[in-house]
PDB file of C-alpha atoms in Angstrom:
ATOM      1  CA  MET A   1       6.530   6.459  16.423  1.00 78.00           C
ATOM      2  CA  SER A   2       3.847   3.862  15.769  1.00 93.00           C
ATOM      3  CA  PHE A   3       2.198   3.002  12.441  1.00 97.00           C
ATOM      4  CA  LEU A   4      -1.332   1.671  12.050  1.00 97.00           C
ATOM      5  CA  VAL A   5      -2.151   0.001   8.745  1.00 97.00           C
ATOM      6  CA  ILE A   6      -5.806  -0.788   8.042  1.00 97.00           C
ATOM      7  CA  GLY A   7      -6.708  -3.263   5.352  1.00 96.00           C
ATOM      8  CA  GLU A   8      -6.981  -6.723   3.936  1.00 95.00           C
ATOM      9  CA  CYS A   9      -4.840  -9.831   4.094  1.00 94.00           C
ATOM     10  CA  VAL A  10      -4.947 -12.026   0.994  1.00 92.00           C
ATOM     11  CA  ALA A  11      -3.456 -15.398   0.129  1.00 91.00           C
ATOM     12  CA  ASP A  12      -1.719 -14.875  -3.218  1.00 84.00           C
ATOM     13  CA  ILE A  13      -1.866 -18.087  -5.237  1.00 85.00           C
ATOM     14  CA  VAL A  14       0.934 -17.591  -7.744  1.00 80.00           C
ATOM     15  CA  ARG A  15       0.418 -19.469 -10.994  1.00 81.00           C
ATOM     16  CA  GLU A  16       3.017 -19.809 -13.727  1.00 79.00           C
ATOM     17  CA  PRO A  17       2.879 -21.982 -16.861  1.00 78.00           C
ATOM     18  CA  GLY A  18       4.350 -25.419 -16.295  1.00 79.00           C
ATOM     19  CA  THR A  19       4.786 -25.141 -12.521  1.00 84.00           C
ATOM     20  CA  ALA A  20       2.727 -25.997  -9.441  1.00 86.00           C
ATOM     21  CA  ASP A  21       0.802 -23.217  -7.681  1.00 85.00           C
ATOM     22  CA  VAL A  22       2.651 -21.516  -4.834  1.00 83.00           C
ATOM     23  CA  VAL A  23       0.823 -19.679  -2.003  1.00 86.00           C
ATOM     24  CA  HIS A  24       2.366 -16.447  -0.697  1.00 86.00           C
ATOM     25  CA  PRO A  25       1.032 -14.155   2.056  1.00 91.00           C
ATOM     26  CA  GLY A  26      -0.299 -10.994   0.436  1.00 90.00           C
ATOM     27  CA  GLY A  27      -2.797  -8.173   0.362  1.00 91.00           C
ATOM     28  CA  SER A  28      -1.537  -4.657  -0.288  1.00 94.00           C
ATOM     29  CA  PRO A  29      -2.072  -3.229   3.239  1.00 96.00           C
ATOM     30  CA  ALA A  30      -0.641  -6.388   4.813  1.00 96.00           C
ATOM     31  CA  ASN A  31       2.396  -6.100   2.541  1.00 95.00           C
ATOM     32  CA  VAL A  32       2.914  -2.472   3.594  1.00 97.00           C
ATOM     33  CA  ALA A  33       2.698  -3.432   7.273  1.00 97.00           C
ATOM     34  CA  TYR A  34       5.157  -6.271   6.704  1.00 97.00           C
ATOM     35  CA  GLY A  35       7.543  -3.953   4.867  1.00 96.00           C
ATOM     36  CA  LEU A  36       7.444  -1.380   7.660  1.00 97.00           C
ATOM     37  CA  ALA A  37       8.144  -4.028  10.280  1.00 97.00           C
ATOM     38  CA  ARG A  38      11.027  -5.388   8.190  1.00 96.00           C
ATOM     39  CA  LEU A  39      12.480  -1.878   8.312  1.00 96.00           C
ATOM     40  CA  GLY A  40      12.239  -1.903  12.104  1.00 96.00           C
ATOM     41  CA  ARG A  41       9.106   0.214  12.504  1.00 96.00           C
ATOM     42  CA  ASP A  42       6.533  -0.333  15.264  1.00 95.00           C
ATOM     43  CA  THR A  43       3.552  -1.504  13.208  1.00 97.00           C
ATOM     44  CA  THR A  44       0.018  -2.714  13.896  1.00 96.00           C
ATOM     45  CA  LEU A  45      -2.234  -4.136  11.186  1.00 97.00           C
ATOM     46  CA  LEU A  46      -5.997  -3.907  11.690  1.00 96.00           C
ATOM     47  CA  THR A  47      -7.407  -6.591   9.416  1.00 95.00           C
ATOM     48  CA  GLN A  48      -9.542  -9.716   9.068  1.00 93.00           C
ATOM     49  CA  LEU A  49      -8.204 -13.263   9.148  1.00 91.00           C
ATOM     50  CA  ALA A  50      -9.976 -16.601   8.912  1.00 91.00           C
ATOM     51  CA  ASP A  51      -8.979 -19.563  11.070  1.00 90.00           C
ATOM     52  CA  ASP A  52      -7.816 -21.667   8.130  1.00 91.00           C
ATOM     53  CA  ASP A  53      -4.501 -22.758   6.640  1.00 90.00           C
ATOM     54  CA  SER A  54      -4.071 -19.574   4.612  1.00 91.00           C
ATOM     55  CA  GLY A  55      -5.010 -17.378   7.565  1.00 92.00           C
ATOM     56  CA  ARG A  56      -2.459 -19.081   9.779  1.00 94.00           C
ATOM     57  CA  LEU A  57       0.188 -18.814   7.046  1.00 94.00           C
ATOM     58  CA  ILE A  58      -0.398 -15.059   6.774  1.00 95.00           C
ATOM     59  CA  ALA A  59      -0.487 -14.525  10.553  1.00 96.00           C
ATOM     60  CA  ASP A  60       2.800 -16.375  11.024  1.00 96.00           C
ATOM     61  CA  HIS A  61       4.362 -14.396   8.176  1.00 95.00           C
ATOM     62  CA  LEU A  62       3.327 -11.033   9.652  1.00 97.00           C
ATOM     63  CA  THR A  63       4.119 -11.735  13.286  1.00 97.00           C
ATOM     64  CA  GLY A  64       7.437 -13.236  12.268  1.00 96.00           C
ATOM     65  CA  ALA A  65       8.465  -9.805  11.009  1.00 96.00           C
ATOM     66  CA  GLY A  66       7.183  -8.098  14.167  1.00 96.00           C
ATOM     67  CA  VAL A  67       3.750  -6.900  12.982  1.00 97.00           C
ATOM     68  CA  ARG A  68       1.061  -6.831  15.675  1.00 96.00           C
ATOM     69  CA  ILE A  69      -2.266  -8.069  14.302  1.00 95.00           C
ATOM     70  CA  ALA A  70      -5.556  -6.610  15.483  1.00 93.00           C
ATOM     71  CA  VAL A  71      -8.477  -8.619  14.116  1.00 89.00           C
ATOM     72  CA  GLY A  72     -11.721  -6.816  13.328  1.00 88.00           C
ATOM     73  CA  GLY A  73     -13.843  -9.838  12.462  1.00 79.00           C
ATOM     74  CA  SER A  74     -13.217 -13.304  11.045  1.00 77.00           C
ATOM     75  CA  PRO A  75     -14.431 -14.095   7.514  1.00 81.00           C
ATOM     76  CA  ALA A  76     -15.573 -17.588   6.626  1.00 81.00           C
ATOM     77  CA  ARG A  77     -12.381 -18.114   4.608  1.00 87.00           C
ATOM     78  CA  THR A  78      -9.213 -16.179   3.976  1.00 90.00           C
ATOM     79  CA  PRO A  79      -9.505 -14.042   0.828  1.00 90.00           C
ATOM     80  CA  THR A  80      -7.518 -15.251  -2.165  1.00 90.00           C
ATOM     81  CA  ALA A  81      -6.012 -13.740  -5.284  1.00 85.00           C
ATOM     82  CA  VAL A  82      -4.884 -15.991  -8.099  1.00 86.00           C
ATOM     83  CA  VAL A  83      -1.814 -14.242  -9.476  1.00 78.00           C
ATOM     84  CA  SER A  84      -1.034 -15.364 -13.025  1.00 83.00           C
ATOM     85  CA  LEU A  85       2.477 -14.430 -14.171  1.00 74.00           C
ATOM     86  CA  ASP A  86       3.464 -14.064 -17.800  1.00 74.00           C
ATOM     87  CA  GLY A  87       6.910 -14.714 -19.215  1.00 69.00           C
ATOM     88  CA  ARG A  88       8.131 -11.266 -18.096  1.00 69.00           C
ATOM     89  CA  GLY A  89       6.971 -11.699 -14.504  1.00 65.00           C
ATOM     90  CA  GLN A  90       4.027  -9.308 -14.946  1.00 73.00           C
ATOM     91  CA  ALA A  91       1.036 -10.172 -12.768  1.00 71.00           C
ATOM     92  CA  ALA A  92      -2.689 -10.452 -13.535  1.00 77.00           C
ATOM     93  CA  TYR A  93      -5.175 -11.087 -10.706  1.00 77.00           C
ATOM     94  CA  ALA A  94      -8.440 -12.965 -10.094  1.00 83.00           C
ATOM     95  CA  PHE A  95     -10.024 -12.425  -6.662  1.00 85.00           C
ATOM     96  CA  ASP A  96     -12.228 -14.172  -4.113  1.00 88.00           C
ATOM     97  CA  ILE A  97     -12.536 -11.489  -1.445  1.00 89.00           C
ATOM     98  CA  ALA A  98     -15.071 -10.165   1.061  1.00 87.00           C
ATOM     99  CA  TRP A  99     -14.387  -7.221   3.389  1.00 92.00           C
ATOM    100  CA  THR A 100     -16.635  -6.825   6.423  1.00 92.00           C
ATOM    101  CA  LEU A 101     -14.339  -5.151   8.962  1.00 91.00           C
ATOM    102  CA  THR A 102     -15.992  -4.096  12.206  1.00 86.00           C
ATOM    103  CA  ALA A 103     -14.131  -2.037  14.818  1.00 82.00           C
ATOM    104  CA  ASP A 104     -15.665   0.534  17.127  1.00 76.00           C
ATOM    105  CA  GLU A 105     -12.297   1.723  18.453  1.00 81.00           C
ATOM    106  CA  PRO A 106      -8.753   1.833  17.095  1.00 83.00           C
ATOM    107  CA  PRO A 107      -6.604  -1.045  18.362  1.00 85.00           C
ATOM    108  CA  ALA A 108      -4.556  -0.405  21.485  1.00 79.00           C
ATOM    109  CA  THR A 109      -0.874   0.256  20.781  1.00 80.00           C
ATOM    110  CA  GLU A 110       2.098   0.570  23.114  1.00 75.00           C
ATOM    111  CA  VAL A 111       2.902   4.059  21.816  1.00 79.00           C
ATOM    112  CA  PRO A 112       0.514   6.577  20.231  1.00 87.00           C
ATOM    113  CA  VAL A 113      -0.270   6.049  16.546  1.00 92.00           C
ATOM    114  CA  ARG A 114       1.347   8.846  14.563  1.00 95.00           C
ATOM    115  CA  HIS A 115       0.644   7.568  11.067  1.00 97.00           C
ATOM    116  CA  VAL A 116      -2.282   5.674   9.508  1.00 97.00           C
ATOM    117  CA  HIS A 117      -2.026   3.910   6.159  1.00 98.00           C
ATOM    118  CA  LEU A 118      -5.064   2.675   4.262  1.00 97.00           C
ATOM    119  CA  GLY A 119      -5.716   1.483   0.780  1.00 93.00           C
ATOM    120  CA  SER A 120      -6.643  -1.059  -1.809  1.00 92.00           C
ATOM    121  CA  ILE A 121      -9.747  -3.201  -1.461  1.00 92.00           C
ATOM    122  CA  ALA A 122     -10.415  -2.346   2.192  1.00 95.00           C
ATOM    123  CA  ALA A 123     -10.770   1.387   1.584  1.00 95.00           C
ATOM    124  CA  VAL A 124     -13.482   1.156  -1.080  1.00 94.00           C
ATOM    125  CA  THR A 125     -15.343  -2.145  -0.556  1.00 93.00           C
ATOM    126  CA  ALA A 126     -18.603  -2.177   1.414  1.00 92.00           C
ATOM    127  CA  PRO A 127     -19.476  -2.803   4.121  1.00 93.00           C
ATOM    128  CA  GLY A 128     -16.030  -2.695   5.742  1.00 93.00           C
ATOM    129  CA  ALA A 129     -14.862   0.481   3.976  1.00 95.00           C
ATOM    130  CA  ALA A 130     -17.211   2.582   6.116  1.00 95.00           C
ATOM    131  CA  THR A 131     -15.361   1.386   9.232  1.00 94.00           C
ATOM    132  CA  VAL A 132     -11.986   2.130   7.639  1.00 95.00           C
ATOM    133  CA  LEU A 133     -12.948   5.685   6.710  1.00 96.00           C
ATOM    134  CA  ALA A 134     -14.579   6.404  10.062  1.00 94.00           C
ATOM    135  CA  LEU A 135     -11.524   5.240  12.023  1.00 94.00           C
ATOM    136  CA  THR A 136      -9.166   7.148   9.732  1.00 96.00           C
ATOM    137  CA  GLY A 137     -11.206  10.317  10.082  1.00 94.00           C
ATOM    138  CA  ARG A 138     -10.980  10.098  13.865  1.00 93.00           C
ATOM    139  CA  LEU A 139      -7.277   9.253  13.956  1.00 94.00           C
ATOM    140  CA  ARG A 140      -6.156  11.940  11.531  1.00 94.00           C
ATOM    141  CA  THR A 141      -6.700  14.607  14.207  1.00 94.00           C
ATOM    142  CA  THR A 142      -3.446  13.386  15.804  1.00 94.00           C
ATOM    143  CA  ALA A 143      -1.822  11.341  13.007  1.00 96.00           C
ATOM    144  CA  THR A 144      -0.798  11.784   9.398  1.00 98.00           C
ATOM    145  CA  VAL A 145      -2.467   9.574   6.774  1.00 98.00           C
ATOM    146  CA  SER A 146      -1.320   7.852   3.589  1.00 98.00           C
ATOM    147  CA  TYR A 147      -3.404   6.140   0.919  1.00 98.00           C
ATOM    148  CA  ASP A 148      -2.703   3.787  -1.982  1.00 98.00           C
ATOM    149  CA  PRO A 149      -5.732   3.019  -4.188  1.00 96.00           C
ATOM    150  CA  ASN A 150      -4.035  -0.099  -5.637  1.00 94.00           C
ATOM    151  CA  VAL A 151      -6.903  -0.361  -8.114  1.00 94.00           C
ATOM    152  CA  ARG A 152      -8.294  -3.801  -8.871  1.00 90.00           C
ATOM    153  CA  PRO A 153     -10.788  -3.185 -11.724  1.00 90.00           C
ATOM    154  CA  ALA A 154     -12.583  -6.496 -11.212  1.00 86.00           C
ATOM    155  CA  LEU A 155     -13.547  -5.383  -7.687  1.00 88.00           C
ATOM    156  CA  MET A 156     -14.206  -1.681  -8.247  1.00 92.00           C
ATOM    157  CA  GLY A 157     -17.740  -1.838  -9.614  1.00 91.00           C
ATOM    158  CA  GLU A 158     -19.212   0.962 -11.744  1.00 95.00           C
ATOM    159  CA  HIS A 159     -16.527   3.421 -12.812  1.00 96.00           C
ATOM    160  CA  GLY A 160     -18.048   6.739 -11.706  1.00 96.00           C
ATOM    161  CA  PRO A 161     -18.903   5.705  -8.141  1.00 96.00           C
ATOM    162  CA  ALA A 162     -15.532   3.942  -7.867  1.00 96.00           C
ATOM    163  CA  VAL A 163     -13.686   7.154  -8.742  1.00 97.00           C
ATOM    164  CA  ALA A 164     -15.761   9.023  -6.160  1.00 97.00           C
ATOM    165  CA  ARG A 165     -14.825   6.477  -3.470  1.00 97.00           C
ATOM    166  CA  VAL A 166     -11.147   6.780  -4.337  1.00 97.00           C
ATOM    167  CA  GLU A 167     -11.288  10.572  -4.240  1.00 98.00           C
ATOM    168  CA  ARG A 168     -12.947  10.441  -0.812  1.00 97.00           C
ATOM    169  CA  CYS A 169      -9.907   8.531   0.437  1.00 97.00           C
ATOM    170  CA  VAL A 170      -7.520  10.931  -1.308  1.00 98.00           C
ATOM    171  CA  ALA A 171      -9.176  13.818   0.529  1.00 97.00           C
ATOM    172  CA  LEU A 172      -8.463  12.111   3.887  1.00 97.00           C
ATOM    173  CA  ALA A 173      -4.790  11.621   3.101  1.00 98.00           C
ATOM    174  CA  ASP A 174      -1.638  13.705   3.499  1.00 98.00           C
ATOM    175  CA  LEU A 175       0.315  11.495   1.098  1.00 98.00           C
ATOM    176  CA  VAL A 176      -1.008   9.406  -1.789  1.00 98.00           C
ATOM    177  CA  LYS A 177       0.841   6.817  -3.864  1.00 98.00           C
ATOM    178  CA  ALA A 178      -0.655   5.364  -7.045  1.00 97.00           C
ATOM    179  CA  SER A 179       0.655   3.480 -10.058  1.00 96.00           C
ATOM    180  CA  ASP A 180       0.323   4.735 -13.613  1.00 95.00           C
ATOM    181  CA  GLU A 181      -1.957   1.724 -14.213  1.00 95.00           C
ATOM    182  CA  ASP A 182      -4.217   2.857 -11.337  1.00 96.00           C
ATOM    183  CA  LEU A 183      -4.479   6.323 -12.844  1.00 97.00           C
ATOM    184  CA  ALA A 184      -5.098   5.025 -16.369  1.00 97.00           C
ATOM    185  CA  TRP A 185      -8.144   3.116 -15.106  1.00 97.00           C
ATOM    186  CA  LEU A 186      -9.438   5.925 -12.911  1.00 97.00           C
ATOM    187  CA  TYR A 187      -8.854   8.754 -15.405  1.00 97.00           C
ATOM    188  CA  PRO A 188      -8.441   7.368 -18.940  1.00 97.00           C
ATOM    189  CA  GLY A 189      -6.376   9.582 -21.227  1.00 95.00           C
ATOM    190  CA  GLU A 190      -5.137  11.955 -18.517  1.00 96.00           C
ATOM    191  CA  SER A 191      -1.452  12.341 -17.709  1.00 95.00           C
ATOM    192  CA  PRO A 192      -0.208  11.296 -14.250  1.00 94.00           C
ATOM    193  CA  ALA A 193       1.032  14.846 -13.616  1.00 93.00           C
ATOM    194  CA  ARG A 194      -2.402  16.280 -14.322  1.00 94.00           C
ATOM    195  CA  VAL A 195      -4.117  13.772 -12.027  1.00 97.00           C
ATOM    196  CA  ALA A 196      -1.542  14.441  -9.315  1.00 96.00           C
ATOM    197  CA  ALA A 197      -2.244  18.170  -9.526  1.00 94.00           C
ATOM    198  CA  ARG A 198      -5.983  17.553  -9.168  1.00 95.00           C
ATOM    199  CA  TRP A 199      -5.459  15.281  -6.177  1.00 98.00           C
ATOM    200  CA  LEU A 200      -3.294  17.895  -4.478  1.00 97.00           C
ATOM    201  CA  GLY A 201      -6.315  20.170  -4.682  1.00 96.00           C
ATOM    202  CA  LEU A 202      -8.293  17.645  -2.625  1.00 97.00           C
ATOM    203  CA  GLY A 203      -5.914  17.929   0.324  1.00 96.00           C
ATOM    204  CA  PRO A 204      -2.744  15.803   0.198  1.00 98.00           C
ATOM    205  CA  ALA A 205       0.655  17.477   0.451  1.00 98.00           C
ATOM    206  CA  VAL A 206       2.425  14.861  -1.684  1.00 98.00           C
ATOM    207  CA  VAL A 207       1.340  12.617  -4.570  1.00 98.00           C
ATOM    208  CA  LEU A 208       3.664   9.858  -5.772  1.00 98.00           C
ATOM    209  CA  VAL A 209       3.212   7.914  -9.005  1.00 98.00           C
ATOM    210  CA  THR A 210       5.039   4.663  -9.743  1.00 96.00           C
ATOM    211  CA  ARG A 211       5.631   3.812 -13.395  1.00 93.00           C
ATOM    212  CA  GLY A 212       7.176   0.347 -13.303  1.00 87.00           C
ATOM    213  CA  GLY A 213      10.378   0.191 -15.301  1.00 85.00           C
ATOM    214  CA  ALA A 214       9.990   3.862 -16.216  1.00 91.00           C
ATOM    215  CA  GLY A 215      10.615   4.965 -12.628  1.00 93.00           C
ATOM    216  CA  SER A 216       8.522   7.227 -10.430  1.00 96.00           C
ATOM    217  CA  LEU A 217       7.204  10.762 -10.004  1.00 96.00           C
ATOM    218  CA  ALA A 218       6.708  12.975  -6.935  1.00 97.00           C
ATOM    219  CA  VAL A 219       4.439  16.025  -7.077  1.00 97.00           C
ATOM    220  CA  THR A 220       3.821  18.701  -4.446  1.00 97.00           C
ATOM    221  CA  ARG A 221       2.396  22.197  -4.744  1.00 96.00           C
ATOM    222  CA  ASP A 222       5.912  23.557  -5.317  1.00 96.00           C
ATOM    223  CA  HIS A 223       7.866  20.751  -6.951  1.00 97.00           C
ATOM    224  CA  THR A 224       7.681  17.966  -9.535  1.00 97.00           C
ATOM    225  CA  VAL A 225      10.526  15.445  -9.371  1.00 97.00           C
ATOM    226  CA  SER A 226      11.029  12.270 -11.411  1.00 96.00           C
ATOM    227  CA  ALA A 227      13.401   9.349 -10.935  1.00 95.00           C
ATOM    228  CA  GLY A 228      14.403   6.381 -13.047  1.00 92.00           C
ATOM    229  CA  ALA A 229      14.005   2.788 -11.927  1.00 86.00           C
ATOM    230  CA  PRO A 230      17.145   0.914 -10.817  1.00 86.00           C
ATOM    231  CA  PRO A 231      18.204  -1.770 -13.312  1.00 85.00           C
ATOM    232  CA  VAL A 232      17.178  -5.192 -12.055  1.00 84.00           C
ATOM    233  CA  ALA A 233      16.421  -8.686 -13.335  1.00 82.00           C
ATOM    234  CA  VAL A 234      12.704  -9.068 -12.620  1.00 82.00           C
ATOM    235  CA  VAL A 235      11.501 -12.348 -11.102  1.00 76.00           C
ATOM    236  CA  ASP A 236       7.973 -11.058 -10.484  1.00 74.00           C
ATOM    237  CA  THR A 237       6.336  -7.718  -9.730  1.00 74.00           C
ATOM    238  CA  VAL A 238       4.134  -8.917  -6.844  1.00 76.00           C
ATOM    239  CA  GLY A 239       4.350  -6.457  -3.945  1.00 81.00           C
ATOM    240  CA  ALA A 240       6.653  -3.978  -5.692  1.00 90.00           C
ATOM    241  CA  GLY A 241       4.342  -1.012  -5.129  1.00 92.00           C
ATOM    242  CA  ASP A 242       3.774  -1.999  -1.499  1.00 95.00           C
ATOM    243  CA  SER A 243       7.520  -2.212  -0.894  1.00 95.00           C
ATOM    244  CA  PHE A 244       7.865   1.240  -2.452  1.00 96.00           C
ATOM    245  CA  MET A 245       5.144   2.508  -0.096  1.00 97.00           C
ATOM    246  CA  SER A 246       6.765   1.004   3.003  1.00 97.00           C
ATOM    247  CA  ALA A 247      10.087   2.615   2.168  1.00 97.00           C
ATOM    248  CA  VAL A 248       8.383   5.986   1.632  1.00 98.00           C
ATOM    249  CA  LEU A 249       6.653   5.825   5.014  1.00 98.00           C
ATOM    250  CA  ASP A 250       9.861   4.735   6.712  1.00 97.00           C
ATOM    251  CA  ALA A 251      11.789   7.633   5.162  1.00 97.00           C
ATOM    252  CA  LEU A 252       9.145  10.173   6.185  1.00 97.00           C
ATOM    253  CA  ALA A 253       8.594   8.822   9.715  1.00 95.00           C
ATOM    254  CA  GLY A 254       8.317  11.641  12.219  1.00 91.00           C
ATOM    255  CA  ARG A 255       7.240  14.326   9.756  1.00 95.00           C
ATOM    256  CA  ASP A 256       3.967  15.923  10.718  1.00 95.00           C
ATOM    257  CA  ARG A 257       1.513  17.501   8.292  1.00 96.00           C
ATOM    258  CA  ALA A 258       3.518  20.718   8.097  1.00 96.00           C
ATOM    259  CA  GLY A 259       6.720  18.762   7.581  1.00 96.00           C
ATOM    260  CA  LEU A 260       5.258  16.905   4.614  1.00 97.00           C
ATOM    261  CA  ALA A 261       4.166  20.191   3.065  1.00 96.00           C
ATOM    262  CA  GLU A 262       7.727  21.511   3.380  1.00 96.00           C
ATOM    263  CA  LEU A 263       9.434  18.710   1.420  1.00 97.00           C
ATOM    264  CA  GLY A 264      11.854  20.194  -1.094  1.00 97.00           C
ATOM    265  CA  ALA A 265      13.038  18.911  -4.455  1.00 98.00           C
ATOM    266  CA  ALA A 266      16.127  17.275  -2.932  1.00 97.00           C
ATOM    267  CA  ASP A 267      13.974  15.586  -0.280  1.00 97.00           C
ATOM    268  CA  LEU A 268      11.676  14.200  -2.949  1.00 98.00           C
ATOM    269  CA  ALA A 269      14.569  12.966  -5.092  1.00 97.00           C
ATOM    270  CA  GLY A 270      16.044  11.116  -2.121  1.00 96.00           C
ATOM    271  CA  LEU A 271      12.644   9.698  -1.252  1.00 97.00           C
ATOM    272  CA  LEU A 272      12.109   8.312  -4.772  1.00 97.00           C
ATOM    273  CA  ALA A 273      15.608   6.839  -4.861  1.00 96.00           C
ATOM    274  CA  ARG A 274      15.143   5.006  -1.565  1.00 96.00           C
ATOM    275  CA  ALA A 275      11.660   3.743  -2.412  1.00 96.00           C
ATOM    276  CA  GLY A 276      12.758   2.700  -5.898  1.00 95.00           C
ATOM    277  CA  ALA A 277      15.638   0.702  -4.429  1.00 94.00           C
ATOM    278  CA  ALA A 278      13.218  -1.094  -2.084  1.00 94.00           C
ATOM    279  CA  ALA A 279      10.929  -1.979  -4.993  1.00 93.00           C
ATOM    280  CA  ALA A 280      13.898  -3.223  -7.027  1.00 91.00           C
ATOM    281  CA  VAL A 281      14.913  -5.627  -4.249  1.00 91.00           C
ATOM    282  CA  THR A 282      11.345  -6.924  -4.086  1.00 88.00           C
ATOM    283  CA  VAL A 283      10.968  -7.615  -7.822  1.00 85.00           C
ATOM    284  CA  SER A 284      14.313  -9.428  -7.857  1.00 84.00           C
ATOM    285  CA  ARG A 285      12.836 -12.332  -5.852  1.00 82.00           C
ATOM    286  CA  ALA A 286       9.581 -14.275  -5.794  1.00 74.00           C
ATOM    287  CA  GLY A 287       6.574 -13.032  -3.847  1.00 71.00           C
ATOM    288  CA  ALA A 288       6.019  -9.863  -1.832  1.00 74.00           C
ATOM    289  CA  ARG A 289       9.316  -9.992   0.076  1.00 83.00           C
ATOM    290  CA  PRO A 290      10.470  -6.434   0.782  1.00 91.00           C
ATOM    291  CA  PRO A 291      13.965  -5.697   2.068  1.00 91.00           C
ATOM    292  CA  ASP A 292      15.002  -5.223   5.655  1.00 91.00           C
ATOM    293  CA  ARG A 293      17.025  -2.131   6.518  1.00 94.00           C
ATOM    294  CA  ALA A 294      20.419  -3.747   5.867  1.00 93.00           C
ATOM    295  CA  GLU A 295      19.296  -4.997   2.447  1.00 92.00           C
ATOM    296  CA  LEU A 296      17.853  -1.616   1.536  1.00 93.00           C
ATOM    297  CA  ASP A 297      20.986   0.246   2.600  1.00 92.00           C
ATOM    298  CA  ALA A 298      23.100  -2.205   0.595  1.00 91.00           C
ATOM    299  CA  ALA A 299      20.915  -1.747  -2.495  1.00 89.00           C
ATOM    300  CA  LEU A 300      21.242   2.028  -2.236  1.00 88.00           C
ATOM    301  CA  ALA A 301      24.998   1.798  -1.813  1.00 88.00           C
ATOM    302  CA  ALA A 302      25.289  -0.523  -4.828  1.00 84.00           C
ATOM    303  CA  GLY A 303      23.080   1.692  -6.977  1.00 71.00           C
TER     304      GLY A 303
END
């Protein structure tokens, strides 16, 4: 099957006290596409890239893993995120990003697209978000859809309209993944389980919540399953959620809408274990560097 990921590429400028800045290819959707390709999946990324040093760095990074890039417009400069890491490897972000995607038709792929992933800045930032939602709405007649809000408060604007934009994307999706930090910003004071139940009412069959070192949660209409996080020495957390997402999509490849709705408790437990192992590999090394299939299988066997 073929995956289409729609969303932004970002040059992550990683900044740590006492060291020189290091530039890593990033952007949540781009990281998901990269992770899928690393796992051997046929993947196209519909995005925007500038013809500058950072744009070329990102393009080489993606194509080197096997991602096909479809460009829907060229911004004046490649978007950047300054990623400041504290002593525990936790990341804080400052952004310089514009999103103006234009695409009248989905990109041509060698095999039919059977899954569409969208999320982060590209799904909620005007004017390009309108293109993302329109394409996703057309493609979901023959493909399943996943969504990761990957909330960046500095870019979300007024809270109420931002929540409405996120919920519009949730309603398009069959599977949603969010972090506990995403949910805390979107719905202050509400438990992840309660938010997951509300989102299920909007349409998805599965809602996944990542909780950092506390593990993860999977919620469907019939089951709620939790999993701990594998023990790991954290270098940085950049791209951990995207690696988790890639592993989820890889594990569920081939399931149609009905198949997602039929996931049982054992299926969900296995899914969380595999995705958690992928995230653990990623946080054990610098930058958004998800595992390939051999590394992921080895991590699962060791865990």
